[in-house]
XYZ file of C-alpha atoms in Angstrom:
333
model
C 17.301 3.175 1.668
C 19.248 1.106 -0.871
C 17.000 -0.358 -3.548
C 17.156 -3.927 -4.888
C 19.345 -4.580 -7.918
C 17.843 -3.363 -11.183
C 15.864 -0.433 -9.752
C 16.357 3.311 -9.412
C 14.070 5.923 -7.891
C 13.647 9.671 -7.659
C 11.489 12.312 -6.047
C 11.362 16.065 -6.684
C 9.320 19.147 -5.830
C 7.304 20.105 -8.900
C 5.173 22.732 -7.195
C 2.100 20.507 -6.960
C 1.863 21.043 -3.185
C 1.622 24.377 -1.439
C 4.139 23.145 1.121
C 6.893 23.062 -1.492
C 7.829 19.526 -0.478
C 8.556 16.651 -2.849
C 5.394 15.809 -4.790
C 6.452 13.975 -7.951
C 8.206 10.623 -7.816
C 9.099 7.640 -9.945
C 10.524 4.160 -9.663
C 12.206 2.738 -12.742
C 13.351 -0.779 -13.612
C 16.371 -1.155 -15.848
C 14.647 -4.022 -17.684
C 10.964 -5.039 -18.020
C 9.790 -6.196 -14.607
C 7.235 -8.745 -13.479
C 4.562 -7.084 -11.370
C 1.342 -7.497 -9.444
C -1.362 -5.044 -8.426
C -4.108 -4.739 -5.861
C -6.429 -1.745 -5.766
C -9.295 -0.196 -3.883
C -12.694 -1.860 -3.740
C -14.410 1.510 -3.487
C -16.963 2.024 -6.278
C -15.633 5.579 -6.574
C -12.181 5.147 -8.118
C -9.463 7.387 -9.471
C -8.386 7.044 -13.096
C -4.985 5.658 -12.100
C -6.594 2.687 -10.322
C -8.747 1.755 -13.313
C -5.853 2.144 -15.740
C -3.486 -0.002 -13.673
C -6.162 -2.641 -13.183
C -6.734 -2.808 -16.960
C -3.000 -3.135 -17.591
C -2.806 -5.840 -14.938
C -5.168 -7.972 -16.993
C -2.880 -7.713 -20.021
C 0.039 -9.506 -18.247
C 2.550 -7.176 -19.934
C 5.694 -6.393 -17.927
C 6.305 -2.744 -16.987
C 9.308 -0.469 -16.580
C 8.208 2.350 -14.274
C 5.754 3.750 -11.755
C 5.163 7.504 -11.675
C 3.377 9.117 -8.721
C 2.052 12.569 -7.939
C 0.946 13.612 -4.464
C -1.368 16.440 -3.492
C -3.967 15.660 -6.170
C -6.096 12.502 -6.340
C -7.386 13.057 -9.897
C -10.621 11.416 -8.750
C -14.195 12.509 -9.530
C -12.747 14.641 -12.333
C -14.838 13.187 -15.171
C -13.595 12.189 -18.607
C -10.980 14.930 -18.422
C -9.399 13.145 -15.472
C -9.129 9.909 -17.462
C -7.396 11.658 -20.350
C -5.149 13.600 -17.959
C -4.039 10.325 -16.393
C -3.209 8.954 -19.855
C -1.223 12.125 -20.544
C 0.569 11.647 -17.225
C 1.700 8.187 -18.344
C 2.677 9.400 -21.815
C 4.631 12.391 -20.524
C 6.433 10.197 -18.021
C 7.312 7.583 -20.642
C 8.789 10.276 -22.887
C 10.765 11.880 -20.046
C 12.144 8.511 -18.921
C 13.061 7.414 -22.449
C 10.550 4.556 -22.550
C 8.941 3.563 -25.862
C 5.288 3.336 -24.823
C 2.939 4.772 -22.168
C 1.993 1.186 -21.272
C 5.497 0.801 -19.869
C 4.427 3.185 -17.086
C 1.992 2.668 -14.228
C 0.463 5.763 -12.646
C -0.568 6.643 -9.108
C -2.078 9.783 -7.638
C -2.952 10.739 -4.078
C -4.341 13.855 -2.472
C -7.455 15.989 -2.675
C -10.487 14.562 -4.535
C -12.281 16.642 -7.182
C -9.489 18.734 -8.631
C -8.115 18.360 -12.145
C -4.587 17.002 -12.410
C -2.026 19.856 -12.622
C -0.441 18.676 -15.861
C 1.493 21.906 -16.414
C 3.390 21.390 -13.162
C 3.911 17.706 -13.911
C 5.151 18.494 -17.406
C 7.652 20.993 -15.980
C 8.792 18.655 -13.197
C 9.341 15.465 -15.192
C 12.683 16.511 -16.789
C 14.086 17.268 -13.331
C 12.749 13.948 -12.096
C 14.432 12.103 -14.973
C 17.771 13.628 -13.971
C 17.434 12.720 -10.295
C 17.395 8.908 -10.300
C 19.599 7.058 -7.829
C 19.794 3.658 -6.154
C 18.388 5.181 -2.960
C 14.624 5.306 -2.443
C 14.512 8.098 0.134
C 13.422 10.943 -2.114
C 10.706 8.793 -3.698
C 9.414 7.808 -0.248
C 9.096 11.528 0.538
C 7.413 12.409 -2.757
C 4.431 10.108 -2.208
C 3.403 11.562 1.194
C 0.300 13.665 1.839
C -0.760 14.121 5.470
C 1.807 11.572 6.664
C 4.163 12.747 9.378
C 6.959 10.309 8.507
C 8.189 8.305 5.543
C 7.442 4.590 5.610
C 10.205 2.269 4.387
C 10.936 -1.380 5.152
C 13.696 -3.667 3.830
C 14.478 -7.370 4.053
C 17.567 -9.206 2.814
C 17.451 -12.861 1.784
C 20.102 -15.474 2.452
C 20.977 -15.816 -1.232
C 21.607 -12.103 -1.709
C 18.137 -11.070 -2.812
C 16.543 -7.932 -1.385
C 13.028 -6.588 -0.841
C 12.279 -2.913 -0.209
C 8.842 -1.490 0.485
C 7.790 2.164 0.535
C 4.314 3.358 1.435
C 2.164 6.328 2.332
C -1.024 6.481 4.304
C -2.383 8.392 7.266
C -6.083 9.231 6.872
C -9.036 7.514 5.170
C -7.690 4.167 6.334
C -9.855 1.027 6.482
C -9.746 -2.619 5.295
C -10.291 -3.269 1.583
C -7.228 -1.082 1.142
C -6.942 2.403 2.577
C -5.730 5.863 1.553
C -2.606 4.037 0.925
C -0.031 3.712 -1.771
C 2.392 0.846 -1.274
C 5.249 0.057 -3.627
C 7.376 -3.027 -3.036
C 10.476 -3.754 -5.113
C 12.521 -6.941 -5.246
C 15.377 -8.268 -7.347
C 14.242 -11.889 -6.918
C 13.457 -13.885 -10.043
C 9.859 -15.104 -9.895
C 7.272 -16.036 -12.505
C 4.730 -13.272 -12.953
C 1.749 -15.581 -12.444
C 3.195 -16.895 -9.179
C 3.991 -13.351 -8.069
C 0.381 -12.332 -8.673
C -0.989 -15.313 -6.780
C 1.297 -14.511 -3.867
C 0.463 -10.793 -3.911
C -3.280 -11.478 -3.852
C -2.787 -13.570 -0.715
C -0.484 -11.119 1.053
C -2.556 -7.984 0.546
C -5.482 -9.686 2.297
C -3.428 -10.445 5.410
C -1.529 -7.162 5.586
C -2.768 -3.978 3.904
C -6.414 -5.037 3.971
C -6.243 -5.512 7.742
C -5.405 -1.877 8.485
C -8.073 0.380 9.950
C -7.838 3.868 11.416
C -10.984 5.853 10.716
C -13.382 3.548 8.837
C -13.153 5.265 5.445
C -11.886 3.631 2.254
C -10.072 5.666 -0.397
C -10.757 5.826 -4.140
C -7.020 5.914 -4.925
C -5.330 3.233 -2.885
C -3.210 0.578 -4.467
C -0.401 -1.808 -3.669
C 2.147 -2.752 -6.321
C 5.081 -5.146 -6.334
C 7.759 -5.223 -9.058
C 10.439 -7.873 -9.511
C 13.547 -7.243 -11.599
C 14.598 -10.916 -11.687
C 18.286 -10.223 -10.991
C 18.695 -12.709 -8.108
C 17.889 -16.359 -7.518
C 16.149 -17.107 -4.227
C 14.323 -19.811 -2.345
C 10.699 -18.944 -3.056
C 9.474 -20.061 0.364
C 11.969 -17.741 2.040
C 11.032 -14.980 -0.392
C 7.312 -15.387 0.305
C 7.885 -15.220 4.059
C 10.088 -12.132 3.765
C 7.622 -10.422 1.425
C 4.823 -11.085 3.915
C 6.913 -9.546 6.694
C 7.639 -6.425 4.626
C 3.934 -5.969 3.853
C 2.877 -6.409 7.474
C 5.511 -3.982 8.720
C 4.437 -1.387 6.159
C 0.810 -1.867 7.210
C 1.787 -1.329 10.847
C 3.679 1.843 9.967
C 0.581 3.157 8.187
C -1.623 2.427 11.202
C 0.884 3.951 13.636
C 0.923 7.183 11.609
C -2.878 7.420 11.367
C -4.280 10.937 11.582
C -4.782 11.720 15.264
C -3.399 8.341 16.381
C -1.476 8.139 19.651
C -1.283 4.351 19.962
C -0.925 1.324 17.710
C -3.476 -1.397 18.433
C -2.778 -4.907 17.129
C -5.504 -7.558 17.390
C -4.559 -11.250 17.267
C -7.313 -13.849 16.956
C -6.542 -17.505 17.727
C -8.828 -20.511 17.393
C -11.416 -19.117 14.978
C -13.404 -21.439 12.711
C -11.420 -20.231 9.686
C -9.201 -17.365 8.523
C -12.124 -15.367 7.142
C -13.912 -15.355 10.487
C -10.667 -14.558 12.307
C -10.129 -11.529 10.077
C -13.739 -10.406 10.580
C -13.319 -10.603 14.351
C -10.013 -8.722 14.308
C -11.348 -5.985 12.030
C -14.433 -5.446 14.168
C -12.466 -5.121 17.389
C -9.796 -2.895 15.842
C -12.423 -0.680 14.224
C -14.687 -0.313 17.255
C -14.841 3.341 18.379
C -15.443 2.215 21.970
C -12.472 -0.146 21.968
C -10.296 2.607 20.510
C -11.512 5.034 23.175
C -10.623 2.547 25.910
C -7.154 1.979 24.468
C -6.614 5.721 24.123
C -7.540 6.180 27.784
C -5.407 3.240 28.978
C -8.589 1.574 30.241
C -8.478 -2.274 30.189
C -12.199 -2.445 29.443
C -12.390 -5.984 28.065
C -16.193 -5.802 27.969
C -16.003 -3.538 24.938
C -13.807 -6.093 23.176
C -16.138 -8.983 23.960
C -19.232 -7.085 22.819
C -17.486 -6.021 19.585
C -16.668 -9.673 18.920
C -20.352 -10.472 19.330
C -21.298 -8.362 16.313
C -18.401 -9.441 14.099
C -20.288 -12.264 12.412
C -17.820 -14.867 13.678
C -19.026 -18.082 15.323
C -17.818 -18.542 18.905
C -18.917 -19.443 22.430
C -18.553 -16.392 24.723
C -17.994 -18.720 27.680
C -14.949 -20.202 25.934
C -13.320 -16.881 25.031
C -10.046 -15.683 26.544
C -9.080 -12.012 26.203
C -5.564 -10.827 26.990
C -4.271 -7.254 26.942
C -0.536 -6.673 26.659
C -0.067 -10.387 27.415
C -2.158 -10.287 30.602
C -5.379 -12.372 30.680
C -8.386 -10.270 31.732
C -11.265 -12.567 30.755
C -11.636 -16.374 30.609
C -15.347 -16.909 30.169
C -15.669 -14.669 33.221
C -13.607 -11.826 34.729
C -10.120 -12.939 35.751
């Protein structure tokens, strides 16, 4: 998929996975890029999440993101923290960047194994030679148990472009998921406004995904803006929201063991927070999921799940529709 102006990407096989598939990737901006970050709320966190969060507070622009898949570098002690710093430093040197702080890091894979720096060190020169304006190889390099790559693009009326690439299949639940999401745009936007917007959008997209109820220590969502194009910011915000939601849906559709995609829409709640709580509870209910899997329109399971969601509502005033067909309006239809 063609990247927005000002970005290049690459993905290579560095031998980090037994499968021999791509496992080392990078996105690089030609000039310092504005960026925003959202990361896992799990108390157990990988070194890459803590490092990116610390850099996010500094407000410095960045030039690159480097990702390894197959190894989470989580629960690896102080050695894991230093290995992550080495990962950033090695990547900066290979990409010709002056400082490790120009590079954000991301890792995904098995928890509790030390980062294979020897393989990364050997693979980075090949990665540096493989950059192109197409994001396909990078989208492959970030996968773990995913069965498909996840890419979404949107073009704006003024010529701007947004491209999102993500991975995620298992350990998926609101408050992020075993998910890495990288969104690139060539739109010019102030970094503070971009961060405000990103904080809003991750709540209504990535943090609404649930597959199995587990939350990862590695998940993060990043957006980078090269500033090459002028755009109407309202149009940009709407398009960015669409890209994030479509990526979130692709993650849910590719959930480990999933055969169906369930979308829950809540209308008429007291506020957005209660609406999200209701939607999450219904989508995460094992009994609701079992009914959907068995093609059973068992609306009673939906209604009872709503009752424990913590949202205020009158059961007699509830309407439940499945596939557009009303099945309950305060009583069976």
